[in-house]
């Protein structure tokens, strides 16, 4: 097996919810933007290059049920991360204008990361639908699975089916319980006493 494939298999593969993936992307981009401001003097190129792998990881690590959230959370993370390097003036209005200007200037990186996240999420969704379809076809072709289906369309597990067969084949004896055994003993004792009383 190629070493690249082995390295990819050793790579962590968590499954995040939609909110978890969004928080991961926002926090990661904010930390990377702060490091970019400290080490590279708010380099736009460095920030854009770091945004692309974060977008890919967000789309790869989100769970299958929340794949649609990956292309939505990535642009929000870009906006959160670009705030430290926007270079706005003092005051809320100046910071807001700097943020809007930075988003307009870095629109190429924003579209690129969103496109990567959308493509990865789409490929994962197609593969998931194909695997589900193959599973359904395999279940329909399996005769044992069809025999286990009940009249109402529900399937019984092999253990439940075996337990049901054992319960049906078990003999229904009236003396199976202690109460029934006690009644039988009392009935026998009463019959013997009657026979003794009838003797001359």
mmCIF file with all atom_site columns, C-alpha atoms in Angstrom, residues 18-119:
data_model
loop_
_atom_site.group_PDB
_atom_site.id
_atom_site.type_symbol
_atom_site.label_atom_id
_atom_site.label_alt_id
_atom_site.label_comp_id
_atom_site.label_asym_id
_atom_site.label_entity_id
_atom_site.label_seq_id
_atom_site.pdbx_PDB_ins_code
_atom_site.Cartn_x
_atom_site.Cartn_y
_atom_site.Cartn_z
_atom_site.occupancy
_atom_site.B_iso_or_equiv
_atom_site.pdbx_formal_charge
_atom_site.auth_seq_id
_atom_site.auth_comp_id
_atom_site.auth_asym_id
_atom_site.auth_atom_id
_atom_site.pdbx_PDB_model_num
ATOM 1   C CA . UNK A 1 18  ? -23.177 21.297 12.010 1.00 0.00 ? 18  UNK A CA 1
ATOM 2   C CA . UNK A 1 19  ? -22.681 23.652 14.962 1.00 0.00 ? 19  UNK A CA 1
ATOM 3   C CA . UNK A 1 20  ? -19.438 21.925 15.925 1.00 0.00 ? 20  UNK A CA 1
ATOM 4   C CA . UNK A 1 21  ? -18.036 22.237 12.418 1.00 0.00 ? 21  UNK A CA 1
ATOM 5   C CA . UNK A 1 22  ? -18.956 25.934 12.338 1.00 0.00 ? 22  UNK A CA 1
ATOM 6   C CA . UNK A 1 23  ? -17.293 26.569 15.696 1.00 0.00 ? 23  UNK A CA 1
ATOM 7   C CA . UNK A 1 24  ? -14.204 24.662 14.581 1.00 0.00 ? 24  UNK A CA 1
ATOM 8   C CA . UNK A 1 25  ? -13.889 26.732 11.414 1.00 0.00 ? 25  UNK A CA 1
ATOM 9   C CA . UNK A 1 26  ? -14.493 30.064 13.196 1.00 0.00 ? 26  UNK A CA 1
ATOM 10  C CA . UNK A 1 27  ? -12.055 29.416 16.039 1.00 0.00 ? 27  UNK A CA 1
ATOM 11  C CA . UNK A 1 28  ? -9.389  28.032 13.716 1.00 0.00 ? 28  UNK A CA 1
ATOM 12  C CA . UNK A 1 29  ? -9.574  30.988 11.334 1.00 0.00 ? 29  UNK A CA 1
ATOM 13  C CA . UNK A 1 30  ? -9.539  33.490 14.195 1.00 0.00 ? 30  UNK A CA 1
ATOM 14  C CA . UNK A 1 31  ? -6.438  31.900 15.730 1.00 0.00 ? 31  UNK A CA 1
ATOM 15  C CA . UNK A 1 32  ? -4.716  31.703 12.339 1.00 0.00 ? 32  UNK A CA 1
ATOM 16  C CA . UNK A 1 33  ? -5.555  35.344 11.648 1.00 0.00 ? 33  UNK A CA 1
ATOM 17  C CA . UNK A 1 34  ? -4.028  36.383 14.980 1.00 0.00 ? 34  UNK A CA 1
ATOM 18  C CA . UNK A 1 35  ? -0.887  34.418 14.175 1.00 0.00 ? 35  UNK A CA 1
ATOM 19  C CA . UNK A 1 36  ? -0.824  35.984 10.719 1.00 0.00 ? 36  UNK A CA 1
ATOM 20  C CA . UNK A 1 37  ? -1.010  39.434 12.271 1.00 0.00 ? 37  UNK A CA 1
ATOM 21  C CA . UNK A 1 38  ? 1.816   38.682 14.718 1.00 0.00 ? 38  UNK A CA 1
ATOM 22  C CA . UNK A 1 39  ? 4.165   36.772 12.416 1.00 0.00 ? 39  UNK A CA 1
ATOM 23  C CA . UNK A 1 40  ? 3.440   37.980 8.868  1.00 0.00 ? 40  UNK A CA 1
ATOM 24  C CA . UNK A 1 41  ? 2.172   41.530 9.451  1.00 0.00 ? 41  UNK A CA 1
ATOM 25  C CA . UNK A 1 42  ? -1.452  40.742 8.450  1.00 0.00 ? 42  UNK A CA 1
ATOM 26  C CA . UNK A 1 43  ? -0.538  39.142 5.135  1.00 0.00 ? 43  UNK A CA 1
ATOM 27  C CA . UNK A 1 44  ? -3.607  38.657 2.967  1.00 0.00 ? 44  UNK A CA 1
ATOM 28  C CA . UNK A 1 45  ? -1.925  35.911 0.951  1.00 0.00 ? 45  UNK A CA 1
ATOM 29  C CA . UNK A 1 46  ? -1.082  33.850 4.033  1.00 0.00 ? 46  UNK A CA 1
ATOM 30  C CA . UNK A 1 47  ? -4.600  34.191 5.381  1.00 0.00 ? 47  UNK A CA 1
ATOM 31  C CA . UNK A 1 48  ? -6.165  33.155 2.075  1.00 0.00 ? 48  UNK A CA 1
ATOM 32  C CA . UNK A 1 49  ? -3.876  30.141 1.716  1.00 0.00 ? 49  UNK A CA 1
ATOM 33  C CA . UNK A 1 50  ? -4.684  28.999 5.258  1.00 0.00 ? 50  UNK A CA 1
ATOM 34  C CA . UNK A 1 51  ? -8.397  29.403 4.630  1.00 0.00 ? 51  UNK A CA 1
ATOM 35  C CA . UNK A 1 52  ? -8.451  26.777 1.874  1.00 0.00 ? 52  UNK A CA 1
ATOM 36  C CA . UNK A 1 53  ? -7.344  23.751 3.965  1.00 0.00 ? 53  UNK A CA 1
ATOM 37  C CA . UNK A 1 54  ? -9.593  24.829 6.833  1.00 0.00 ? 54  UNK A CA 1
ATOM 38  C CA . UNK A 1 55  ? -12.542 24.820 4.432  1.00 0.00 ? 55  UNK A CA 1
ATOM 39  C CA . UNK A 1 56  ? -11.619 21.350 3.202  1.00 0.00 ? 56  UNK A CA 1
ATOM 40  C CA . UNK A 1 57  ? -11.271 19.975 6.744  1.00 0.00 ? 57  UNK A CA 1
ATOM 41  C CA . UNK A 1 58  ? -14.601 21.469 7.758  1.00 0.00 ? 58  UNK A CA 1
ATOM 42  C CA . UNK A 1 59  ? -16.347 19.685 4.883  1.00 0.00 ? 59  UNK A CA 1
ATOM 43  C CA . UNK A 1 60  ? -14.504 16.431 5.589  1.00 0.00 ? 60  UNK A CA 1
ATOM 44  C CA . UNK A 1 61  ? -15.112 16.329 9.334  1.00 0.00 ? 61  UNK A CA 1
ATOM 45  C CA . UNK A 1 62  ? -18.789 17.276 9.447  1.00 0.00 ? 62  UNK A CA 1
ATOM 46  C CA . UNK A 1 63  ? -21.076 14.309 9.972  1.00 0.00 ? 63  UNK A CA 1
ATOM 47  C CA . UNK A 1 64  ? -23.142 13.010 7.029  1.00 0.00 ? 64  UNK A CA 1
ATOM 48  C CA . UNK A 1 65  ? -26.427 14.306 8.448  1.00 0.00 ? 65  UNK A CA 1
ATOM 49  C CA . UNK A 1 66  ? -25.104 17.908 8.481  1.00 0.00 ? 66  UNK A CA 1
ATOM 50  C CA . UNK A 1 67  ? -23.256 18.049 5.161  1.00 0.00 ? 67  UNK A CA 1
ATOM 51  C CA . UNK A 1 68  ? -25.357 20.972 3.971  1.00 0.00 ? 68  UNK A CA 1
ATOM 52  C CA . UNK A 1 69  ? -23.957 23.165 6.772  1.00 0.00 ? 69  UNK A CA 1
ATOM 53  C CA . UNK A 1 70  ? -20.353 22.988 5.543  1.00 0.00 ? 70  UNK A CA 1
ATOM 54  C CA . UNK A 1 71  ? -20.679 25.522 2.663  1.00 0.00 ? 71  UNK A CA 1
ATOM 55  C CA . UNK A 1 72  ? -22.662 27.787 5.000  1.00 0.00 ? 72  UNK A CA 1
ATOM 56  C CA . UNK A 1 73  ? -20.291 27.815 7.969  1.00 0.00 ? 73  UNK A CA 1
ATOM 57  C CA . UNK A 1 74  ? -17.137 28.356 5.903  1.00 0.00 ? 74  UNK A CA 1
ATOM 58  C CA . UNK A 1 75  ? -17.945 31.956 4.771  1.00 0.00 ? 75  UNK A CA 1
ATOM 59  C CA . UNK A 1 76  ? -18.947 32.833 8.338  1.00 0.00 ? 76  UNK A CA 1
ATOM 60  C CA . UNK A 1 77  ? -15.596 31.536 9.564  1.00 0.00 ? 77  UNK A CA 1
ATOM 61  C CA . UNK A 1 78  ? -13.821 33.606 6.926  1.00 0.00 ? 78  UNK A CA 1
ATOM 62  C CA . UNK A 1 79  ? -15.587 36.757 8.139  1.00 0.00 ? 79  UNK A CA 1
ATOM 63  C CA . UNK A 1 80  ? -14.773 35.988 11.780 1.00 0.00 ? 80  UNK A CA 1
ATOM 64  C CA . UNK A 1 81  ? -11.134 35.339 11.007 1.00 0.00 ? 81  UNK A CA 1
ATOM 65  C CA . UNK A 1 82  ? -10.588 38.365 8.793  1.00 0.00 ? 82  UNK A CA 1
ATOM 66  C CA . UNK A 1 83  ? -11.512 40.767 11.596 1.00 0.00 ? 83  UNK A CA 1
ATOM 67  C CA . UNK A 1 84  ? -8.033  40.834 13.261 1.00 0.00 ? 84  UNK A CA 1
ATOM 68  C CA . UNK A 1 85  ? -6.295  41.605 9.954  1.00 0.00 ? 85  UNK A CA 1
ATOM 69  C CA . UNK A 1 86  ? -8.906  44.005 8.522  1.00 0.00 ? 86  UNK A CA 1
ATOM 70  C CA . UNK A 1 87  ? -6.922  47.063 9.633  1.00 0.00 ? 87  UNK A CA 1
ATOM 71  C CA . UNK A 1 88  ? -9.864  49.309 10.424 1.00 0.00 ? 88  UNK A CA 1
ATOM 72  C CA . UNK A 1 89  ? -9.562  52.638 12.225 1.00 0.00 ? 89  UNK A CA 1
ATOM 73  C CA . UNK A 1 90  ? -10.608 53.311 15.816 1.00 0.00 ? 90  UNK A CA 1
ATOM 74  C CA . UNK A 1 91  ? -14.276 53.087 16.704 1.00 0.00 ? 91  UNK A CA 1
ATOM 75  C CA . UNK A 1 92  ? -17.031 50.691 15.787 1.00 0.00 ? 92  UNK A CA 1
ATOM 76  C CA . UNK A 1 93  ? -17.765 52.353 12.471 1.00 0.00 ? 93  UNK A CA 1
ATOM 77  C CA . UNK A 1 94  ? -14.126 52.294 11.398 1.00 0.00 ? 94  UNK A CA 1
ATOM 78  C CA . UNK A 1 95  ? -13.769 48.608 12.337 1.00 0.00 ? 95  UNK A CA 1
ATOM 79  C CA . UNK A 1 96  ? -16.956 47.745 10.472 1.00 0.00 ? 96  UNK A CA 1
ATOM 80  C CA . UNK A 1 97  ? -15.806 49.562 7.346  1.00 0.00 ? 97  UNK A CA 1
ATOM 81  C CA . UNK A 1 98  ? -12.449 47.829 7.533  1.00 0.00 ? 98  UNK A CA 1
ATOM 82  C CA . UNK A 1 99  ? -14.185 44.452 7.818  1.00 0.00 ? 99  UNK A CA 1
ATOM 83  C CA . UNK A 1 100 ? -16.411 45.133 4.798  1.00 0.00 ? 100 UNK A CA 1
ATOM 84  C CA . UNK A 1 101 ? -13.419 46.329 2.780  1.00 0.00 ? 101 UNK A CA 1
ATOM 85  C CA . UNK A 1 102 ? -11.396 43.239 3.697  1.00 0.00 ? 102 UNK A CA 1
ATOM 86  C CA . UNK A 1 103 ? -14.243 40.945 2.676  1.00 0.00 ? 103 UNK A CA 1
ATOM 87  C CA . UNK A 1 104 ? -14.533 42.718 -0.663 1.00 0.00 ? 104 UNK A CA 1
ATOM 88  C CA . UNK A 1 105 ? -10.780 42.560 -1.285 1.00 0.00 ? 105 UNK A CA 1
ATOM 89  C CA . UNK A 1 106 ? -10.494 38.882 -0.270 1.00 0.00 ? 106 UNK A CA 1
ATOM 90  C CA . UNK A 1 107 ? -13.602 37.776 -2.174 1.00 0.00 ? 107 UNK A CA 1
ATOM 91  C CA . UNK A 1 108 ? -11.533 35.454 -4.371 1.00 0.00 ? 108 UNK A CA 1
ATOM 92  C CA . UNK A 1 109 ? -10.263 33.469 -1.383 1.00 0.00 ? 109 UNK A CA 1
ATOM 93  C CA . UNK A 1 110 ? -13.758 33.441 0.089  1.00 0.00 ? 110 UNK A CA 1
ATOM 94  C CA . UNK A 1 111 ? -15.310 32.022 -3.067 1.00 0.00 ? 111 UNK A CA 1
ATOM 95  C CA . UNK A 1 112 ? -12.511 29.499 -3.472 1.00 0.00 ? 112 UNK A CA 1
ATOM 96  C CA . UNK A 1 113 ? -12.850 28.094 0.040  1.00 0.00 ? 113 UNK A CA 1
ATOM 97  C CA . UNK A 1 114 ? -16.627 27.959 -0.225 1.00 0.00 ? 114 UNK A CA 1
ATOM 98  C CA . UNK A 1 115 ? -16.352 26.144 -3.553 1.00 0.00 ? 115 UNK A CA 1
ATOM 99  C CA . UNK A 1 116 ? -13.965 23.575 -2.054 1.00 0.00 ? 116 UNK A CA 1
ATOM 100 C CA . UNK A 1 117 ? -16.297 22.945 0.873  1.00 0.00 ? 117 UNK A CA 1
ATOM 101 C CA . UNK A 1 118 ? -19.297 22.630 -1.442 1.00 0.00 ? 118 UNK A CA 1
ATOM 102 C CA . UNK A 1 119 ? -17.550 20.172 -3.754 1.00 0.00 ? 119 UNK A CA 1
#
